[in-house]
Tab-separated table of C-alpha atoms in Angstrom:
chain	number	residue	atom	x	y	z
R	113	MET	CA	80.130	25.744	125.349
R	114	GLY	CA	78.156	27.856	127.181
R	115	PHE	CA	76.814	31.473	126.446
R	116	GLN	CA	78.730	34.075	124.939
R	117	THR	CA	78.752	37.376	124.608
R	118	PRO	CA	79.150	40.051	121.955
R	119	LEU	CA	82.827	40.712	123.010
R	120	TYR	CA	83.713	36.648	123.534
R	121	GLN	CA	86.082	37.243	120.282
R	122	LYS	CA	87.710	40.095	121.706
R	123	HIS	CA	88.703	38.479	125.000
R	124	LEU	CA	90.032	35.769	123.345
R	125	ASP	CA	92.297	38.316	121.158
R	126	ALA	CA	93.158	39.737	124.319
R	127	GLY	CA	94.663	36.694	125.511
R	128	ALA	CA	91.691	35.958	128.171
R	129	ARG	CA	91.340	32.844	130.157
R	130	ILE	CA	87.746	31.897	129.761
R	131	VAL	CA	85.515	30.198	132.531
R	132	ASP	CA	82.293	29.120	132.919
R	133	PHE	CA	80.217	31.833	134.740
R	134	GLY	CA	76.625	30.880	135.553
R	135	GLY	CA	76.394	29.343	132.096
R	136	TRP	CA	78.063	31.891	130.373
R	137	ASP	CA	81.957	31.710	129.143
R	138	MET	CA	83.327	34.553	130.639
R	139	PRO	CA	86.942	35.870	131.086
R	140	ILE	CA	88.731	35.261	134.391
R	141	GLN	CA	91.854	37.008	133.629
R	142	TYR	CA	93.624	38.166	130.736
R	143	GLN	CA	97.366	38.638	132.188
R	144	SER	CA	97.625	39.313	135.570
R	145	LEU	CA	94.417	39.660	137.927
R	146	ILE	CA	96.490	42.002	140.313
R	147	GLU	CA	97.481	43.966	137.610
R	148	GLU	CA	93.957	44.228	136.106
R	149	HIS	CA	92.854	45.145	139.514
R	150	HIS	CA	95.532	48.282	140.011
R	151	ALA	CA	94.731	49.232	136.599
R	152	VAL	CA	91.044	49.933	137.901
R	153	ARG	CA	92.410	51.291	141.065
R	154	GLN	CA	94.725	53.588	139.290
R	155	HIS	CA	93.869	54.263	135.973
R	156	ALA	CA	90.867	52.671	133.963
R	157	GLY	CA	89.849	49.047	133.272
R	158	VAL	CA	86.621	47.949	131.154
R	159	PHE	CA	84.869	44.988	131.864
R	160	ASP	CA	82.412	43.358	130.024
R	161	VAL	CA	79.382	42.819	131.824
R	162	SER	CA	76.597	41.219	128.990
R	163	HIS	CA	76.094	38.553	130.676
R	164	MET	CA	74.052	40.298	133.586
R	165	THR	CA	70.456	40.000	132.971
R	166	ILE	CA	68.445	43.598	131.776
R	167	VAL	CA	65.033	43.641	132.381
R	168	ASP	CA	62.795	46.936	131.285
R	169	VAL	CA	59.587	47.406	133.571
R	170	ASP	CA	56.678	49.626	131.666
R	171	GLY	CA	53.201	50.166	132.077
R	172	PRO	CA	50.516	51.933	134.041
R	173	ASP	CA	51.044	50.309	137.287
R	174	ALA	CA	54.933	49.730	137.075
R	175	ARG	CA	55.900	52.429	139.861
R	176	ARG	CA	53.477	50.865	142.233
R	177	TRP	CA	54.382	47.278	141.227
R	178	LEU	CA	58.026	48.012	141.914
R	179	GLN	CA	56.714	49.563	145.249
R	180	TYR	CA	55.203	46.103	146.006
R	181	LEU	CA	57.969	43.972	144.419
R	182	LEU	CA	61.130	45.510	146.146
R	183	ALA	CA	62.623	46.168	149.340
R	184	ASN	CA	63.502	49.707	148.699
R	185	ASP	CA	61.241	52.213	147.515
R	186	VAL	CA	61.428	53.555	143.902
R	187	ASP	CA	59.145	56.449	144.671
R	188	LYS	CA	62.954	57.753	145.963
R	189	LEU	CA	63.690	57.981	141.963
R	190	ASP	CA	62.428	61.288	141.983
R	191	VAL	CA	63.910	62.600	138.545
R	192	THR	CA	64.387	60.627	135.191
R	193	GLY	CA	67.596	59.274	135.302
R	194	ARG	CA	68.263	58.385	138.944
R	195	ALA	CA	69.109	54.643	139.885
R	196	LEU	CA	68.700	52.540	143.276
R	197	TYR	CA	70.078	49.677	145.348
R	198	SER	CA	67.626	47.301	146.033
R	199	ALA	CA	66.611	43.734	147.463
R	200	MET	CA	63.915	41.646	145.990
R	201	LEU	CA	62.932	39.742	148.860
R	202	ASN	CA	60.241	36.430	149.096
R	203	GLU	CA	57.862	36.161	151.420
R	204	GLN	CA	60.086	34.780	154.068
R	205	GLY	CA	62.213	38.153	154.022
R	206	GLY	CA	64.964	35.679	152.387
R	207	VAL	CA	66.995	37.842	149.305
R	208	VAL	CA	65.861	36.487	145.804
R	209	ASP	CA	67.962	38.754	144.335
R	210	ASP	CA	69.815	42.126	144.605
R	211	LEU	CA	69.419	44.681	141.611
R	212	ILE	CA	69.773	47.924	140.499
R	213	VAL	CA	66.515	49.944	139.176
R	214	TYR	CA	66.687	53.046	137.014
R	215	ARG	CA	63.822	55.235	136.454
R	216	ARG	CA	63.908	56.096	132.527
R	217	GLU	CA	61.862	58.830	130.898
R	218	VAL	CA	58.713	56.113	130.463
R	219	GLY	CA	59.309	53.095	132.798
R	220	TYR	CA	62.262	51.677	134.615
R	221	ARG	CA	65.017	49.654	133.839
R	222	LEU	CA	66.145	46.703	136.007
R	223	VAL	CA	69.807	44.883	136.012
R	224	VAL	CA	69.552	41.613	137.801
R	225	ASN	CA	72.381	38.892	138.412
R	226	CYS	CA	73.200	36.288	135.655
R	227	GLY	CA	72.847	33.337	137.888
R	228	THR	CA	69.318	34.084	138.818
R	229	ARG	CA	68.310	35.131	135.738
R	230	GLU	CA	65.647	32.421	135.140
R	231	LYS	CA	64.403	32.691	138.855
R	232	ASP	CA	64.367	35.987	138.926
R	233	LEU	CA	62.092	36.229	135.885
R	234	ARG	CA	59.573	33.809	136.770
R	235	TRP	CA	59.410	35.542	140.375
R	236	MET	CA	58.697	38.697	138.687
R	237	ASN	CA	56.228	37.478	136.301
R	238	GLN	CA	54.716	35.603	139.136
R	239	HIS	CA	53.756	38.378	140.974
R	240	ALA	CA	52.731	40.714	138.071
R	241	SER	CA	49.017	39.039	137.620
R	242	GLY	CA	46.616	41.673	138.638
R	243	TRP	CA	49.062	44.411	137.401
R	244	GLN	CA	49.203	46.427	134.305
R	245	VAL	CA	52.692	46.106	133.888
R	246	GLN	CA	54.698	44.700	130.552
R	247	ILE	CA	58.206	42.978	131.663
R	248	GLN	CA	60.717	42.923	129.187
R	249	GLU	CA	64.032	41.254	129.178
R	250	ARG	CA	66.597	42.947	126.544
R	251	PRO	CA	69.001	40.037	125.715
R	252	GLU	CA	70.121	42.266	122.681
R	253	LEU	CA	72.066	44.759	124.866
R	254	ALA	CA	75.572	44.420	125.638
R	255	ILE	CA	76.725	46.017	129.127
R	256	LEU	CA	80.481	47.423	129.385
R	257	ALA	CA	81.900	49.067	132.806
R	258	VAL	CA	84.473	51.365	132.757
R	259	HIS	CA	85.500	51.973	135.958
R	260	GLY	CA	88.944	54.234	137.292
R	261	PRO	CA	89.884	57.204	138.249
R	262	GLU	CA	90.531	57.957	134.149
R	263	SER	CA	87.620	55.977	133.009
R	264	ILE	CA	85.161	59.000	132.493
R	265	ASP	CA	87.534	60.877	130.687
R	266	LYS	CA	88.749	57.904	128.697
R	267	VAL	CA	84.874	57.252	127.785
R	268	CYS	CA	84.203	61.010	127.295
R	269	ALA	CA	86.778	61.522	124.648
R	270	LEU	CA	85.041	59.015	122.406
R	271	LEU	CA	81.751	60.362	122.559
R	272	ALA	CA	80.269	63.192	120.404
R	273	PRO	CA	81.577	66.310	122.352
R	274	ALA	CA	77.181	67.394	123.223
R	275	LEU	CA	76.625	63.350	124.669
R	276	ALA	CA	79.967	63.876	126.457
R	277	GLU	CA	79.095	66.941	128.578
R	278	ARG	CA	76.058	65.392	129.310
R	279	VAL	CA	77.930	62.205	130.492
R	280	ARG	CA	80.633	64.326	132.898
R	281	ALA	CA	77.670	66.123	134.409
R	282	LEU	CA	76.085	62.842	135.156
R	283	GLY	CA	75.747	62.774	139.393
R	284	ASN	CA	76.794	59.150	141.340
R	285	PHE	CA	73.739	56.878	140.670
R	286	ARG	CA	72.155	58.759	137.897
R	287	SER	CA	71.585	57.889	133.983
R	288	LEU	CA	71.002	58.954	130.909
R	289	GLU	CA	69.683	57.731	127.688
R	290	ASP	CA	70.699	58.932	124.104
R	291	GLY	CA	69.236	56.917	121.062
R	292	SER	CA	69.563	52.699	122.212
R	293	TRP	CA	72.547	53.872	124.555
R	294	PHE	CA	71.913	54.016	128.255
R	295	ILE	CA	74.793	55.482	130.448
R	296	ALA	CA	75.048	55.337	134.013
R	297	ARG	CA	77.114	56.341	136.856
R	298	THR	CA	77.128	52.685	138.628
R	299	GLY	CA	79.599	49.990	139.063
R	300	TYR	CA	80.739	47.478	141.305
R	301	THR	CA	84.310	48.471	142.035
R	302	GLY	CA	84.313	51.261	144.699
R	303	GLU	CA	85.853	53.648	142.104
R	304	ARG	CA	84.084	56.398	139.655
R	305	GLY	CA	83.088	55.046	136.735
R	306	LEU	CA	80.329	54.233	133.916
R	307	GLU	CA	78.015	51.285	133.013
R	308	LEU	CA	77.094	51.554	128.888
R	309	MET	CA	73.910	49.555	128.151
R	310	LEU	CA	74.238	49.520	124.094
R	311	PRO	CA	73.101	47.061	121.022
R	312	GLY	CA	75.201	43.938	121.250
R	313	ASN	CA	76.428	44.737	117.304
R	314	GLU	CA	77.803	48.220	118.369
R	315	ALA	CA	79.473	46.813	121.728
R	316	PRO	CA	82.994	45.165	119.610
R	317	ALA	CA	83.938	48.860	118.560
R	318	LEU	CA	83.326	50.589	121.420
R	319	TRP	CA	85.464	47.742	123.167
R	320	ASP	CA	88.656	48.298	120.610
R	321	ALA	CA	88.122	52.228	120.744
R	322	LEU	CA	88.418	51.944	124.729
R	323	LEU	CA	91.437	49.636	124.359
R	324	GLN	CA	93.123	51.620	122.015
R	325	ALA	CA	92.597	54.552	124.547
R	326	GLY	CA	94.786	52.872	126.818
R	327	VAL	CA	92.052	51.324	128.834
R	328	ARG	CA	92.944	47.878	130.011
R	329	PRO	CA	90.729	44.604	129.838
R	330	ILE	CA	89.595	43.504	132.810
R	331	GLY	CA	88.349	39.666	134.488
R	332	LEU	CA	85.758	38.297	136.544
R	333	GLY	CA	88.741	37.587	138.974
R	334	ALA	CA	89.499	41.131	139.572
R	335	ARG	CA	86.025	42.075	139.684
R	336	ASP	CA	85.722	40.093	142.206
R	337	THR	CA	88.395	41.633	144.318
R	338	LEU	CA	87.728	45.244	143.470
R	339	ARG	CA	84.098	44.318	144.767
R	340	LEU	CA	85.003	42.619	148.233
R	341	GLU	CA	87.412	45.645	148.972
R	342	ALA	CA	84.529	47.786	148.291
R	343	GLY	CA	82.524	45.401	150.416
R	344	MET	CA	79.966	44.937	148.381
R	345	ASN	CA	77.826	41.570	148.555
R	346	LEU	CA	78.002	39.160	145.724
R	347	TYR	CA	74.471	37.200	145.490
R	348	GLY	CA	74.851	33.337	146.262
R	349	HIS	CA	77.877	33.692	148.340
R	350	ASP	CA	77.294	36.903	150.822
R	351	MET	CA	73.510	36.583	150.751
R	352	ASP	CA	70.789	34.100	149.341
R	353	GLU	CA	67.093	33.289	149.819
R	354	SER	CA	68.158	31.465	153.331
R	355	VAL	CA	69.276	35.078	154.563
R	356	LEU	CA	67.815	38.252	155.715
R	357	PRO	CA	68.853	41.361	154.689
R	358	LEU	CA	69.225	42.392	158.015
R	359	ALA	CA	71.991	39.537	158.419
R	360	ALA	CA	73.682	40.680	154.951
R	361	ASN	CA	74.050	44.462	155.708
R	362	MET	CA	71.731	45.564	153.547
R	363	GLU	CA	69.047	46.947	156.339
R	364	GLN	CA	70.096	50.440	154.706
R	365	THR	CA	68.629	49.484	151.659
R	366	ILE	CA	65.138	48.688	153.011
R	367	ALA	CA	62.709	51.710	153.045
R	368	TRP	CA	60.723	51.315	156.152
R	369	GLU	CA	59.012	54.197	155.604
R	370	PRO	CA	56.148	54.912	154.261
R	371	ALA	CA	54.722	52.085	156.826
R	372	THR	CA	51.784	51.922	154.624
R	373	ARG	CA	53.717	50.526	151.886
R	374	ASP	CA	53.084	47.215	151.425
R	375	PHE	CA	56.146	45.171	149.688
R	376	ILE	CA	56.983	41.566	149.439
R	377	GLY	CA	58.601	40.032	152.847
R	378	ARG	CA	57.904	43.415	154.796
R	379	ALA	CA	56.166	41.416	157.261
R	380	ALA	CA	58.572	39.111	157.852
R	381	VAL	CA	61.624	41.126	158.105
R	382	GLU	CA	59.730	43.373	160.550
R	383	GLN	CA	59.296	40.676	162.495
R	384	GLN	CA	62.910	40.443	163.013
R	385	ARG	CA	63.958	43.688	163.661
R	386	ALA	CA	63.498	43.347	167.428
R	387	ALA	CA	65.664	40.538	167.140
R	388	GLN	CA	68.291	42.081	165.522
R	389	ARG	CA	68.231	45.372	168.099
R	390	GLU	CA	68.557	42.792	170.851
R	391	GLY	CA	71.707	41.333	169.354
R	392	HIS	CA	70.317	37.903	168.021
R	393	LEU	CA	70.434	38.226	164.527
R	394	PRO	CA	74.141	37.465	162.950
R	395	ILE	CA	75.669	40.380	161.297
R	396	LEU	CA	77.404	40.625	157.945
R	397	THR	CA	80.674	42.239	158.664
R	398	GLY	CA	84.367	42.698	157.725
R	399	LEU	CA	87.454	40.853	158.670
R	400	VAL	CA	91.164	42.169	158.311
R	401	LEU	CA	94.031	39.478	158.408
R	402	GLU	CA	97.044	41.602	158.636
R	403	GLU	CA	99.501	38.840	158.730
R	404	ARG	CA	100.745	36.019	156.123
R	405	GLY	CA	97.597	33.750	154.955
R	406	VAL	CA	94.218	34.432	152.954
R	407	LEU	CA	90.907	34.236	153.925
R	408	ARG	CA	88.452	32.049	151.992
R	409	GLU	CA	85.319	31.551	151.388
R	410	GLY	CA	83.683	28.615	153.724
R	411	LEU	CA	86.488	29.101	156.514
R	412	ARG	CA	85.035	28.944	160.229
R	413	VAL	CA	85.059	32.032	162.183
R	414	VAL	CA	85.488	30.796	165.874
R	415	CYS	CA	84.663	33.452	168.648
R	416	LYS	CA	83.051	34.240	171.905
R	417	VAL	CA	79.565	36.155	172.772
R	418	ASN	CA	79.402	36.557	176.354
R	419	GLY	CA	82.316	34.675	177.176
R	420	GLN	CA	80.671	31.595	175.492
R	421	PRO	CA	81.957	29.850	172.764
R	422	ALA	CA	80.253	30.882	169.127
R	423	GLU	CA	80.872	30.425	165.551
R	424	GLY	CA	80.509	32.431	161.930
R	425	ILE	CA	81.346	31.919	158.623
R	426	ILE	CA	83.421	33.591	155.955
R	427	THR	CA	80.958	34.230	152.943
R	428	SER	CA	83.632	35.857	150.461
R	429	GLY	CA	87.434	36.458	151.337
R	430	THR	CA	90.554	37.088	148.927
R	431	PHE	CA	93.781	38.664	149.384
R	432	SER	CA	93.317	42.538	148.740
R	433	PRO	CA	95.615	44.055	146.062
R	434	THR	CA	95.959	47.505	147.504
R	435	LEU	CA	95.891	46.593	151.165
R	436	LYS	CA	98.154	43.775	150.388
R	437	HIS	CA	96.725	41.503	153.042
R	438	SER	CA	93.773	39.467	153.181
R	439	ILE	CA	90.094	40.872	153.918
R	440	ALA	CA	86.839	39.055	154.401
R	441	LEU	CA	83.147	39.339	154.437
R	442	ALA	CA	82.057	36.932	157.219
R	443	ARG	CA	78.882	36.603	159.131
R	444	ILE	CA	79.301	36.012	162.797
R	445	PRO	CA	77.043	36.480	165.430
R	446	ALA	CA	76.499	40.519	166.249
R	447	LEU	CA	77.773	40.392	169.751
R	448	ALA	CA	81.046	38.278	169.191
R	449	THR	CA	84.213	39.029	170.096
R	450	ASP	CA	88.040	37.279	169.891
R	451	CYS	CA	87.000	36.272	166.349
R	452	GLN	CA	89.747	33.852	165.124
R	453	VAL	CA	89.720	32.054	161.882
R	454	ASP	CA	90.707	28.295	161.165
R	455	LEU	CA	93.557	28.779	158.624
R	456	ARG	CA	94.826	25.327	157.756
R	457	GLY	CA	94.295	24.000	161.053
R	458	LYS	CA	95.912	26.854	162.950
R	459	LEU	CA	93.601	29.284	164.639
R	460	THR	CA	94.744	32.819	163.673
R	461	PRO	CA	93.239	36.063	165.409
R	462	VAL	CA	91.585	38.041	162.889
R	463	ARG	CA	90.466	41.855	163.414
R	464	VAL	CA	86.484	42.903	162.779
R	465	VAL	CA	86.117	45.863	160.848
R	466	LYS	CA	82.721	47.845	159.058
R	467	PRO	CA	82.441	46.014	155.788
R	468	ASN	CA	83.974	48.812	153.552
R	469	PHE	CA	87.728	48.223	153.123
R	470	VAL	CA	88.971	50.556	150.009
R	471	ARG	CA	87.123	53.688	148.104
R	472	PHE	CA	88.536	55.623	145.088
R	473	GLY	CA	91.924	53.462	145.724
R	474	LYS	CA	92.443	54.752	149.613
R	475	LYS	CA	92.083	52.218	152.776
R	476	VAL	CA	88.724	53.705	154.590
R	477	PHE	CA	88.984	51.520	157.703
R	478	GLU	CA	90.429	51.980	160.874
H	35	MET	CA	100.962	27.677	126.283
H	36	SER	CA	102.740	26.364	129.216
H	37	SER	CA	106.324	25.255	128.914
H	38	PHE	CA	107.945	21.721	129.612
H	39	PRO	CA	111.692	22.187	129.552
H	40	ASP	CA	113.575	19.031	128.252
H	41	ASN	CA	116.064	19.185	130.997
H	42	LEU	CA	113.699	18.599	133.877
H	43	LYS	CA	111.703	15.764	135.340
H	44	TYR	CA	108.394	16.380	136.792
H	45	ALA	CA	106.246	14.921	139.384
H	46	ALA	CA	102.480	14.548	138.858
H	47	THR	CA	101.819	17.140	141.558
H	48	HIS	CA	103.462	19.491	139.567
H	49	GLU	CA	106.991	20.361	140.519
H	50	TRP	CA	109.522	19.950	138.519
H	51	VAL	CA	113.446	18.624	139.281
H	52	ARG	CA	116.242	19.659	137.640
H	53	VAL	CA	119.704	17.491	138.915
H	54	GLU	CA	122.811	19.682	139.591
H	55	ALA	CA	126.310	18.355	139.276
H	56	ASP	CA	126.873	17.781	142.887
H	57	GLY	CA	124.156	15.172	142.822
H	58	SER	CA	121.504	17.784	144.469
H	59	VAL	CA	118.358	18.741	142.889
H	60	THR	CA	116.598	21.905	142.684
H	61	VAL	CA	112.548	21.907	142.926
H	62	GLY	CA	110.345	24.454	142.192
H	63	ILE	CA	106.653	24.382	140.645
H	64	THR	CA	105.876	23.998	136.830
H	65	ASP	CA	104.515	26.654	134.482
H	66	HIS	CA	101.541	24.920	133.783
H	67	ALA	CA	101.065	25.104	138.164
H	68	GLN	CA	101.404	28.631	138.429
H	69	GLU	CA	99.119	29.672	135.186
H	70	LEU	CA	96.278	27.195	136.927
H	71	LEU	CA	97.163	29.225	140.380
H	72	GLY	CA	97.424	32.687	139.178
H	73	ASP	CA	98.707	35.788	140.886
H	74	ILE	CA	100.627	34.204	143.996
H	75	VAL	CA	100.431	36.100	147.233
H	76	PHE	CA	102.095	34.320	149.983
H	77	ILE	CA	104.629	31.136	149.704
H	78	ASP	CA	105.356	29.231	153.252
H	79	LEU	CA	108.753	27.845	152.283
H	80	PRO	CA	109.971	24.331	153.279
H	81	THR	CA	112.129	23.980	156.270
H	82	ASP	CA	116.273	24.717	155.490
H	83	GLY	CA	117.760	21.308	156.835
H	84	ALA	CA	114.585	19.697	157.496
H	85	SER	CA	114.708	15.562	156.182
H	86	VAL	CA	111.770	14.879	154.182
H	87	SER	CA	110.012	11.912	152.404
H	88	ALA	CA	109.064	11.939	148.966
H	89	LYS	CA	105.210	12.721	148.391
H	90	GLN	CA	105.424	14.600	151.966
H	91	GLU	CA	103.953	18.169	151.900
H	92	ILE	CA	106.987	21.043	152.267
H	93	SER	CA	105.747	23.922	150.974
H	94	VAL	CA	101.844	25.990	150.876
H	95	VAL	CA	101.532	28.398	147.936
H	96	GLU	CA	98.885	30.927	148.270
H	97	SER	CA	97.306	32.884	145.465
H	98	VAL	CA	94.713	35.235	145.086
H	99	LYS	CA	92.286	32.463	143.924
H	100	ALA	CA	93.401	29.417	145.897
H	101	ALA	CA	95.871	27.585	148.210
H	102	SER	CA	98.003	24.789	147.117
H	103	ASP	CA	99.990	22.030	148.781
H	104	ILE	CA	103.492	21.442	147.449
H	105	TYR	CA	105.428	18.229	147.693
H	106	ALA	CA	108.795	16.711	147.899
H	107	PRO	CA	109.672	15.178	144.677
H	108	VAL	CA	111.937	13.041	146.232
H	109	SER	CA	113.433	11.879	149.472
H	110	GLY	CA	116.388	13.494	151.583
H	111	ARG	CA	117.443	16.694	153.357
H	112	ILE	CA	116.491	20.121	152.393
H	113	ILE	CA	119.712	21.811	151.754
H	114	ALA	CA	118.962	25.343	150.881
H	115	ILE	CA	115.750	27.470	150.494
H	116	ASN	CA	114.934	30.537	148.250
H	117	LYS	CA	114.154	33.089	150.568
H	118	ALA	CA	113.469	36.077	147.882
H	119	LEU	CA	110.039	34.202	147.899
H	120	ILE	CA	109.112	35.225	151.146
H	121	ASP	CA	109.122	39.040	150.343
H	122	SER	CA	108.185	38.571	146.105
H	123	PRO	CA	106.300	35.171	145.837
H	124	GLU	CA	105.278	36.543	142.229
H	125	ILE	CA	108.716	35.540	141.142
H	126	VAL	CA	107.046	32.131	140.835
H	127	ASN	CA	104.607	33.759	137.976
H	128	THR	CA	107.189	35.189	136.035
H	129	SER	CA	109.996	33.000	136.065
H	130	PRO	CA	109.026	29.356	137.705
H	131	TYR	CA	111.888	27.508	136.216
H	132	GLY	CA	114.450	30.177	137.117
H	133	ASP	CA	114.579	32.639	139.881
H	134	GLY	CA	111.313	31.309	141.275
H	135	TRP	CA	112.798	27.835	142.389
H	136	PHE	CA	111.822	26.794	145.866
H	137	CYS	CA	114.255	24.434	147.356
H	138	ARG	CA	117.284	22.466	147.277
H	139	ILE	CA	117.494	18.834	148.272
H	140	GLN	CA	120.293	16.463	148.619
H	141	PRO	CA	118.243	13.281	147.598
H	142	ALA	CA	118.697	10.048	150.032
H	143	ASP	CA	118.316	7.712	147.033
H	144	ALA	CA	118.903	8.875	143.872
H	145	ALA	CA	117.262	5.852	142.263
H	146	GLU	CA	113.847	7.705	142.943
H	147	LEU	CA	114.567	10.102	140.427
H	148	ASN	CA	113.750	7.469	137.913
H	149	ALA	CA	109.796	7.562	139.345
H	150	LEU	CA	109.497	11.055	137.876
H	151	MET	CA	107.965	11.924	134.532
H	152	ASP	CA	110.121	13.243	131.481
H	153	ALA	CA	108.901	16.541	129.877
H	154	ASP	CA	106.481	14.937	127.370
H	155	ALA	CA	104.809	12.468	129.472
H	156	TYR	CA	104.270	15.527	132.112
H	157	ALA	CA	102.982	17.850	129.034
H	158	LYS	CA	100.497	14.817	128.290
H	159	ILE	CA	99.014	14.858	131.783
H	160	CYS	CA	98.794	18.655	131.711
H	161	GLU	CA	96.468	18.795	128.529
């Protein structure tokens, strides 16, 4: 038996199939992954993501320390509540983890992956010596993600009117706090929605109220197809410590300016930028297969670079329930042409597209 | 819970077989198999008219999560395939023992059916 979130019994009650996910007993799906996927694209769904790790960072040096720890720059968080996506790099420029950091009234809140929890905490603590920061994990908090075109209305209908009004006014990548509740307009689906962090013992009542309001429970299976349609990376699959952010479609998340800001991994990543400009670094890009078949993680991509044979690999692949054909993220040479995927021994041509397939329920690539 | 109808015979590779009045057999995948696969999105059907040997790969099922080979439970000739599964593979999820059948085989040697399991034996290996 693994770790269980405060909603474990609720998942069983909703008919979930439970799987091990990074040491946690989590719902992979309830009835149908595809129906759950459509519920989020068309209406509203709720995910229990309490397995993810919340880390609060506080203290006089919190801002300067995060500017050193993260490749993106928390100085961009000009107002309380604003959120930022960032990589945390090692000295070689490899991705230790990806995370969201929120600016709070006092200090910052980070949400990191569950599979990297111990490594991340060790890394943070190891790099905190000499800085006046407090790093505090918040395991007592649950996280519910409610996403879909109807999600914000459904959540707001359950909140006190004054709070509901504040939540409706939230812009994308903004958050607010109300007592022990933290509510953010962030997520991992490509739809509008909220992530609610709240004391674990209050989570089951919120879960019940959402389900009663017609919000469907969504398992990790649909969470993966939704994030892949949205072209969002999954740590440990699309990037890890052996991959530079430049080769993981994360260049936009690196704050190069001010040039004087020294962050861990900066020298290594800068050194690779020239190679990238010349097309020598691989890229993480989107693949589309419009005929029958499913692109899967680990499959070989056979291609050409300047007429010479070359190779890449699929880092995440699935059937897209919205598009009704297969899509994938793949790491291939920057100058690759004539891409084909080895599907059960048959080389099948695939189209290379920008790694963003579906936003707000609609196809977004050409 | 998966269902295991008593009137069927089962292969360890999760196919079911129903013996018809004319001696042919109808073949599909079990409720347990469709549950493990999850939402099915593509099926490459067996080739109509093909001669097949028992345990030969005759079909491929792709779900959102995984691809899985389907094997001939008995040797013989394929005399019908369920073309409805080409456009609506999800029928296998909703009706694995009914409208979600894959093919019919005219067995070359009816004795091969004795090598298949009954419902109780198959249910045990699915525990």
